[in-house]
Amino acid sequence: LSRENKTTVEMLTKFKEKLEGDHFAEDLMNEATWLVRFNEFEHSEHSIAFLTTYINDGSELILRIHDDPETGRHLKRIQRTVRLIAVELAGRAPYRDYLLARRDYIDDLVMASVLHDVGKIVVPKEIVTKPGRLTAEEFGRMKSHTVAAGDILLQSNAVYLRQTGKDSFLALAACVARHHHERWDGNGYPDRLAAEAIPLSARIVSIADVYDALRSRRPYKEPWTHEAAVEEIRGLSGRQFDPVVVDAFLSVADRAQAGFPGPDGAAGSG
């Protein structure tokens, strides 16, 4: 897929079609042609430049971050929960008009959510997979993934914007990636945004991401039950999460758990 043979717009369309496929997550994880891993690059800016090039080219994006075999299933579940929450919000006040006035917003948000952690490509593997508590220095490195992802995706969207005069779904993805660790009470990162200053897209993905993280097995914890995860999110309403988005999540939570295998929904690491 060379720039001489195809325009960036055509190849970005191909990338978008890939994300819309029924098995996009598995396809992205299994194609070994473009594996992007932190330890292949001496400096993080090289990883950013490399990844930006392949998003710009519309090549198949592989996010097998740090050899996590469950990443594909994790991303698929995130997308399912994001869609459930967004559709629920579109049917009620106060965000109904905002969502319905923006054509393709929900579909674009669902696709954008798969890139929410793309910035972890610049975080050392030993930090991402550390089983114990992170040191202050390590946590600082981990937090950098939000800014890195925002930069990667904004640069990529800029190419599309220059050629078409409008944003692609990567603009929304940049908002989500940068701000999905902000908190409703203003104590999140990287920009310490609070309440409705946090983009709605990031507020939706944040809940979907936390729910999936709680339900999943990680190196430092066992998976939570569906009921325990739902109660945790309910308890964080008005502190970590937008209360309106929490209410929407609670309305669809039983459907969200369908993405987890087993009698109690316990999944592998994700």
mmCIF file of C-alpha atoms in Angstrom:
data_model
loop_
_atom_site.group_PDB
_atom_site.id
_atom_site.type_symbol
_atom_site.label_atom_id
_atom_site.label_comp_id
_atom_site.label_asym_id
_atom_site.label_seq_id
_atom_site.Cartn_x
_atom_site.Cartn_y
_atom_site.Cartn_z
ATOM 1 C CA LEU A 1 0.000 0.000 0.000
ATOM 2 C CA SER A 2 2.237 2.783 -1.229
ATOM 3 C CA ARG A 3 1.387 6.455 -1.293
ATOM 4 C CA GLU A 4 2.229 6.436 -4.976
ATOM 5 C CA ASN A 5 -0.579 3.960 -5.703
ATOM 6 C CA LYS A 6 -3.287 5.079 -3.302
ATOM 7 C CA THR A 7 -4.206 8.352 -1.658
ATOM 8 C CA THR A 8 -4.215 8.651 2.114
ATOM 9 C CA VAL A 9 -7.972 9.116 2.031
ATOM 10 C CA GLU A 10 -8.540 5.865 0.147
ATOM 11 C CA MET A 11 -6.322 3.943 2.535
ATOM 12 C CA LEU A 12 -7.890 5.506 5.616
ATOM 13 C CA THR A 13 -11.245 4.347 4.232
ATOM 14 C CA LYS A 14 -9.820 0.833 3.988
ATOM 15 C CA PHE A 15 -8.673 1.056 7.607
ATOM 16 C CA LYS A 16 -12.146 2.222 8.649
ATOM 17 C CA GLU A 17 -13.761 -0.687 6.784
ATOM 18 C CA LYS A 18 -11.429 -3.037 8.636
ATOM 19 C CA LEU A 19 -12.648 -1.704 11.968
ATOM 20 C CA GLU A 20 -16.268 -2.169 10.865
ATOM 21 C CA GLY A 21 -15.769 -5.862 10.063
ATOM 22 C CA ASP A 22 -17.404 -8.514 12.215
ATOM 23 C CA HIS A 23 -14.058 -9.984 13.227
ATOM 24 C CA PHE A 24 -11.882 -6.870 13.070
ATOM 25 C CA ALA A 25 -10.323 -7.328 16.513
ATOM 26 C CA GLU A 26 -9.228 -10.891 15.858
ATOM 27 C CA ASP A 27 -7.985 -9.932 12.382
ATOM 28 C CA LEU A 28 -5.975 -7.028 13.766
ATOM 29 C CA MET A 29 -4.434 -9.160 16.467
ATOM 30 C CA ASN A 30 -3.633 -12.166 14.268
ATOM 31 C CA GLU A 31 -2.045 -10.579 11.211
ATOM 32 C CA ALA A 32 1.668 -10.718 11.936
ATOM 33 C CA THR A 33 2.713 -8.378 9.128
ATOM 34 C CA TRP A 34 2.696 -5.198 11.217
ATOM 35 C CA LEU A 35 3.568 -5.971 14.837
ATOM 36 C CA VAL A 36 4.289 -2.808 16.779
ATOM 37 C CA ARG A 37 6.117 -3.341 20.059
ATOM 38 C CA PHE A 38 7.882 -0.867 22.293
ATOM 39 C CA ASN A 39 11.139 -2.830 22.576
ATOM 40 C CA GLU A 40 11.724 -2.636 18.812
ATOM 41 C CA PHE A 41 12.392 1.112 19.123
ATOM 42 C CA GLU A 42 15.206 2.859 20.921
ATOM 43 C CA HIS A 43 13.176 5.991 21.643
ATOM 44 C CA SER A 44 9.465 6.497 22.093
ATOM 45 C CA GLU A 45 9.293 9.160 19.382
ATOM 46 C CA HIS A 46 10.375 6.501 16.876
ATOM 47 C CA SER A 47 7.407 4.345 17.869
ATOM 48 C CA ILE A 48 5.070 7.328 17.490
ATOM 49 C CA ALA A 49 6.443 8.161 14.050
ATOM 50 C CA PHE A 50 6.227 4.519 12.957
ATOM 51 C CA LEU A 51 2.667 4.063 14.156
ATOM 52 C CA THR A 52 1.549 7.411 12.756
ATOM 53 C CA THR A 53 2.919 6.414 9.343
ATOM 54 C CA TYR A 54 0.880 3.244 9.271
ATOM 55 C CA ILE A 55 -2.312 4.904 10.445
ATOM 56 C CA ASN A 56 -1.798 7.579 7.805
ATOM 57 C CA ASP A 57 -1.213 4.890 5.184
ATOM 58 C CA GLY A 58 -4.351 3.086 6.296
ATOM 59 C CA SER A 59 -2.365 -0.131 6.719
ATOM 60 C CA GLU A 60 -3.745 -2.852 8.970
ATOM 61 C CA LEU A 61 -3.112 -1.566 12.493
ATOM 62 C CA ILE A 62 -1.829 -4.191 14.870
ATOM 63 C CA LEU A 63 -2.150 -3.375 18.546
ATOM 64 C CA ARG A 64 -0.708 -6.584 19.971
ATOM 65 C CA ILE A 65 0.602 -4.423 22.797
ATOM 66 C CA HIS A 66 3.236 -6.284 24.812
ATOM 67 C CA ASP A 67 2.195 -9.743 23.556
ATOM 68 C CA ASP A 68 -1.221 -9.693 25.282
ATOM 69 C CA PRO A 69 -3.194 -12.537 23.626
ATOM 70 C CA GLU A 70 -6.500 -11.225 25.001
ATOM 71 C CA THR A 71 -6.214 -7.730 23.557
ATOM 72 C CA GLY A 72 -8.516 -8.507 20.627
ATOM 73 C CA ARG A 73 -11.297 -9.794 22.874
ATOM 74 C CA HIS A 74 -10.809 -6.855 25.246
ATOM 75 C CA LEU A 75 -11.216 -4.353 22.411
ATOM 76 C CA LYS A 76 -14.283 -6.137 21.054
ATOM 77 C CA ARG A 77 -15.930 -6.031 24.481
ATOM 78 C CA ILE A 78 -15.082 -2.357 24.906
ATOM 79 C CA GLN A 79 -16.760 -1.598 21.590
ATOM 80 C CA ARG A 80 -19.868 -3.540 22.526
ATOM 81 C CA THR A 81 -20.249 -1.719 25.839
ATOM 82 C CA VAL A 82 -19.542 1.693 24.286
ATOM 83 C CA ARG A 83 -22.301 1.136 21.726
ATOM 84 C CA LEU A 84 -24.766 -0.001 24.388
ATOM 85 C CA ILE A 85 -24.103 3.082 26.533
ATOM 86 C CA ALA A 86 -24.148 5.550 23.633
ATOM 87 C CA VAL A 87 -27.402 4.201 22.189
ATOM 88 C CA GLU A 88 -28.990 4.382 25.637
ATOM 89 C CA LEU A 89 -27.849 8.001 26.061
ATOM 90 C CA ALA A 90 -29.242 8.894 22.633
ATOM 91 C CA GLY A 91 -32.679 7.946 23.874
ATOM 92 C CA ARG A 92 -32.756 10.152 26.949
ATOM 93 C CA ALA A 93 -31.962 13.656 28.208
ATOM 94 C CA PRO A 94 -29.632 15.486 28.605
ATOM 95 C CA TYR A 95 -27.327 14.151 25.847
ATOM 96 C CA ARG A 96 -29.982 12.967 23.387
ATOM 97 C CA ASP A 97 -29.964 16.080 21.212
ATOM 98 C CA TYR A 98 -26.161 16.254 21.180
ATOM 99 C CA LEU A 99 -25.835 12.655 20.031
ATOM 100 C CA LEU A 100 -28.656 12.662 17.501
ATOM 101 C CA ALA A 101 -27.478 15.927 15.909
ATOM 102 C CA ARG A 102 -24.106 14.388 15.028
ATOM 103 C CA ARG A 103 -24.485 11.965 12.162
ATOM 104 C CA ASP A 104 -22.367 8.838 12.516
ATOM 105 C CA TYR A 105 -21.203 9.926 15.986
ATOM 106 C CA ILE A 106 -22.032 6.620 17.659
ATOM 107 C CA ASP A 107 -20.498 4.511 14.884
ATOM 108 C CA ASP A 108 -17.381 6.700 14.881
ATOM 109 C CA LEU A 109 -17.135 6.475 18.680
ATOM 110 C CA VAL A 110 -17.374 2.693 18.578
ATOM 111 C CA MET A 111 -14.518 2.570 16.078
ATOM 112 C CA ALA A 112 -12.512 5.217 17.947
ATOM 113 C CA SER A 113 -12.708 3.252 21.190
ATOM 114 C CA VAL A 114 -10.441 0.525 19.805
ATOM 115 C CA LEU A 115 -7.573 3.047 19.811
ATOM 116 C CA HIS A 116 -8.043 4.319 23.376
ATOM 117 C CA ASP A 117 -4.827 2.702 24.659
ATOM 118 C CA VAL A 118 -2.688 3.013 21.528
ATOM 119 C CA GLY A 119 -0.332 5.294 23.479
ATOM 120 C CA LYS A 120 0.867 2.353 25.575
ATOM 121 C CA ILE A 121 3.218 1.617 22.716
ATOM 122 C CA VAL A 122 5.546 4.216 24.293
ATOM 123 C CA VAL A 123 5.429 2.687 27.781
ATOM 124 C CA PRO A 124 8.016 0.006 28.637
ATOM 125 C CA LYS A 125 6.637 -3.529 28.704
ATOM 126 C CA GLU A 126 7.853 -4.123 32.250
ATOM 127 C CA ILE A 127 5.682 -1.244 33.471
ATOM 128 C CA VAL A 128 2.549 -2.207 31.516
ATOM 129 C CA THR A 129 2.711 -5.828 32.718
ATOM 130 C CA LYS A 130 4.064 -5.255 36.247
ATOM 131 C CA PRO A 131 2.067 -7.442 38.677
ATOM 132 C CA GLY A 132 2.556 -5.147 41.685
ATOM 133 C CA ARG A 133 1.862 -1.529 42.485
ATOM 134 C CA LEU A 134 3.642 1.009 40.266
ATOM 135 C CA THR A 135 6.159 3.408 41.771
ATOM 136 C CA ALA A 136 5.533 7.129 41.376
ATOM 137 C CA GLU A 137 8.058 7.249 38.533
ATOM 138 C CA GLU A 138 6.507 4.238 36.809
ATOM 139 C CA PHE A 139 3.023 5.680 37.139
ATOM 140 C CA GLY A 140 4.285 8.890 35.566
ATOM 141 C CA ARG A 141 5.535 6.867 32.604
ATOM 142 C CA MET A 142 2.223 5.014 32.394
ATOM 143 C CA LYS A 143 0.235 8.260 32.377
ATOM 144 C CA SER A 144 2.214 9.440 29.353
ATOM 145 C CA HIS A 145 0.278 7.001 27.158
ATOM 146 C CA THR A 146 -2.701 9.368 27.055
ATOM 147 C CA VAL A 147 -0.736 12.312 25.672
ATOM 148 C CA ALA A 148 1.207 10.103 23.258
ATOM 149 C CA ALA A 149 -2.004 8.631 21.877
ATOM 150 C CA GLY A 150 -3.612 12.033 21.474
ATOM 151 C CA ASP A 151 -0.585 13.232 19.505
ATOM 152 C CA ILE A 152 -0.465 10.107 17.313
ATOM 153 C CA LEU A 153 -4.120 10.295 16.384
ATOM 154 C CA LEU A 154 -4.259 14.063 15.875
ATOM 155 C CA GLN A 155 -1.296 13.866 13.503
ATOM 156 C CA SER A 156 -3.020 11.104 11.598
ATOM 157 C CA ASN A 157 -6.321 12.969 11.393
ATOM 158 C CA ALA A 158 -4.511 16.077 10.156
ATOM 159 C CA VAL A 159 -3.594 14.261 6.938
ATOM 160 C CA TYR A 160 -7.239 13.416 6.270
ATOM 161 C CA LEU A 161 -8.344 16.931 7.221
ATOM 162 C CA ARG A 162 -5.912 18.537 4.782
ATOM 163 C CA GLN A 163 -7.134 16.381 1.915
ATOM 164 C CA THR A 164 -10.881 16.439 2.577
ATOM 165 C CA GLY A 165 -11.544 19.550 4.638
ATOM 166 C CA LYS A 166 -13.219 17.515 7.379
ATOM 167 C CA ASP A 167 -12.228 15.357 10.317
ATOM 168 C CA SER A 168 -12.108 11.565 10.255
ATOM 169 C CA PHE A 169 -13.072 9.320 13.177
ATOM 170 C CA LEU A 170 -9.430 9.661 14.288
ATOM 171 C CA ALA A 171 -10.225 13.144 15.648
ATOM 172 C CA LEU A 172 -12.750 11.580 18.008
ATOM 173 C CA ALA A 173 -10.266 8.815 18.776
ATOM 174 C CA ALA A 174 -7.705 11.449 19.793
ATOM 175 C CA CYS A 175 -10.164 12.940 22.312
ATOM 176 C CA VAL A 176 -10.958 9.529 23.746
ATOM 177 C CA ALA A 177 -7.339 8.429 23.977
ATOM 178 C CA ARG A 178 -6.168 11.629 25.666
ATOM 179 C CA HIS A 179 -9.040 12.014 28.127
ATOM 180 C CA HIS A 180 -10.359 8.571 29.089
ATOM 181 C CA HIS A 181 -8.441 8.758 32.396
ATOM 182 C CA GLU A 182 -9.908 12.125 33.395
ATOM 183 C CA ARG A 183 -12.288 12.064 36.365
ATOM 184 C CA TRP A 184 -15.613 13.806 36.920
ATOM 185 C CA ASP A 185 -14.200 15.338 40.135
ATOM 186 C CA GLY A 186 -11.151 16.778 38.337
ATOM 187 C CA ASN A 187 -8.583 14.457 39.883
ATOM 188 C CA GLY A 188 -7.751 12.508 36.727
ATOM 189 C CA TYR A 189 -5.051 12.946 34.080
ATOM 190 C CA PRO A 190 -3.470 14.272 31.914
ATOM 191 C CA ASP A 191 -5.266 17.647 32.012
ATOM 192 C CA ARG A 192 -7.286 17.409 35.253
ATOM 193 C CA LEU A 193 -10.487 18.244 33.423
ATOM 194 C CA ALA A 194 -13.689 18.043 35.457
ATOM 195 C CA ALA A 195 -17.374 17.381 34.813
ATOM 196 C CA GLU A 196 -18.624 18.387 31.370
ATOM 197 C CA ALA A 197 -15.242 19.834 30.393
ATOM 198 C CA ILE A 198 -14.302 16.188 29.747
ATOM 199 C CA PRO A 199 -15.410 15.215 26.224
ATOM 200 C CA LEU A 200 -18.545 13.055 26.316
ATOM 201 C CA SER A 201 -16.791 10.481 24.134
ATOM 202 C CA ALA A 202 -14.116 9.987 26.794
ATOM 203 C CA ARG A 203 -16.704 9.809 29.594
ATOM 204 C CA ILE A 204 -18.455 6.957 27.797
ATOM 205 C CA VAL A 205 -15.310 4.993 26.960
ATOM 206 C CA SER A 206 -13.973 5.473 30.488
ATOM 207 C CA ILE A 207 -16.845 3.512 32.016
ATOM 208 C CA ALA A 208 -16.663 0.787 29.380
ATOM 209 C CA ASP A 209 -12.912 0.459 29.941
ATOM 210 C CA VAL A 210 -13.142 0.314 33.739
ATOM 211 C CA TYR A 211 -15.961 -2.232 33.639
ATOM 212 C CA ASP A 212 -13.910 -4.461 31.351
ATOM 213 C CA ALA A 213 -10.779 -4.025 33.468
ATOM 214 C CA LEU A 214 -12.646 -5.025 36.628
ATOM 215 C CA ARG A 215 -14.169 -8.087 34.945
ATOM 216 C CA SER A 216 -10.847 -9.235 33.469
ATOM 217 C CA ARG A 217 -7.978 -11.197 34.967
ATOM 218 C CA ARG A 218 -4.827 -9.095 35.217
ATOM 219 C CA PRO A 219 -1.307 -9.926 36.453
ATOM 220 C CA TYR A 220 -2.123 -8.171 39.734
ATOM 221 C CA LYS A 221 -5.743 -9.319 40.324
ATOM 222 C CA GLU A 222 -8.427 -11.913 39.734
ATOM 223 C CA PRO A 223 -11.527 -11.015 37.692
ATOM 224 C CA TRP A 224 -14.435 -9.401 39.533
ATOM 225 C CA THR A 225 -17.970 -10.713 39.195
ATOM 226 C CA HIS A 226 -20.412 -8.755 37.068
ATOM 227 C CA GLU A 227 -22.369 -7.709 40.161
ATOM 228 C CA ALA A 228 -19.282 -6.446 42.004
ATOM 229 C CA ALA A 229 -18.065 -4.475 38.972
ATOM 230 C CA VAL A 230 -21.468 -2.844 38.489
ATOM 231 C CA GLU A 231 -21.637 -1.853 42.163
ATOM 232 C CA GLU A 232 -18.130 -0.365 41.976
ATOM 233 C CA ILE A 233 -19.102 1.815 39.027
ATOM 234 C CA ARG A 234 -22.344 2.807 40.750
ATOM 235 C CA GLY A 235 -20.336 3.869 43.788
ATOM 236 C CA LEU A 236 -17.999 6.016 41.681
ATOM 237 C CA SER A 237 -20.854 8.013 40.147
ATOM 238 C CA GLY A 238 -20.247 11.732 40.650
ATOM 239 C CA ARG A 239 -16.634 11.129 41.656
ATOM 240 C CA GLN A 240 -14.861 9.297 38.858
ATOM 241 C CA PHE A 241 -17.737 9.089 36.399
ATOM 242 C CA ASP A 242 -20.458 11.297 34.910
ATOM 243 C CA PRO A 243 -23.661 10.374 36.836
ATOM 244 C CA VAL A 244 -25.763 10.513 33.659
ATOM 245 C CA VAL A 245 -23.428 8.112 31.842
ATOM 246 C CA VAL A 246 -23.378 5.828 34.893
ATOM 247 C CA ASP A 247 -27.193 5.694 34.847
ATOM 248 C CA ALA A 248 -27.103 4.750 31.164
ATOM 249 C CA PHE A 249 -24.513 2.058 31.872
ATOM 250 C CA LEU A 250 -26.625 0.619 34.707
ATOM 251 C CA SER A 251 -29.543 0.327 32.282
ATOM 252 C CA VAL A 252 -27.503 -1.807 29.855
ATOM 253 C CA ALA A 253 -25.082 -3.523 32.247
ATOM 254 C CA ASP A 254 -26.711 -6.933 32.036
ATOM 255 C CA ARG A 255 -26.291 -6.885 28.253
ATOM 256 C CA ALA A 256 -22.679 -5.709 28.582
ATOM 257 C CA GLN A 257 -21.710 -8.842 30.501
ATOM 258 C CA ALA A 258 -22.604 -11.041 27.518
ATOM 259 C CA GLY A 259 -19.108 -10.570 26.092
ATOM 260 C CA PHE A 260 -17.537 -12.556 28.923
ATOM 261 C CA PRO A 261 -17.284 -16.361 28.675
ATOM 262 C CA GLY A 262 -18.123 -18.833 31.399
ATOM 263 C CA PRO A 263 -21.087 -19.249 33.747
ATOM 264 C CA ASP A 264 -20.237 -16.139 35.747
ATOM 265 C CA GLY A 265 -18.705 -14.202 32.870
ATOM 266 C CA ALA A 266 -15.138 -14.431 34.214
ATOM 267 C CA ALA A 267 -12.718 -13.697 31.404
ATOM 268 C CA GLY A 268 -9.034 -13.950 30.844
ATOM 269 C CA SER A 269 -6.684 -10.998 30.976
ATOM 270 C CA GLY A 270 -7.720 -8.093 28.809
#
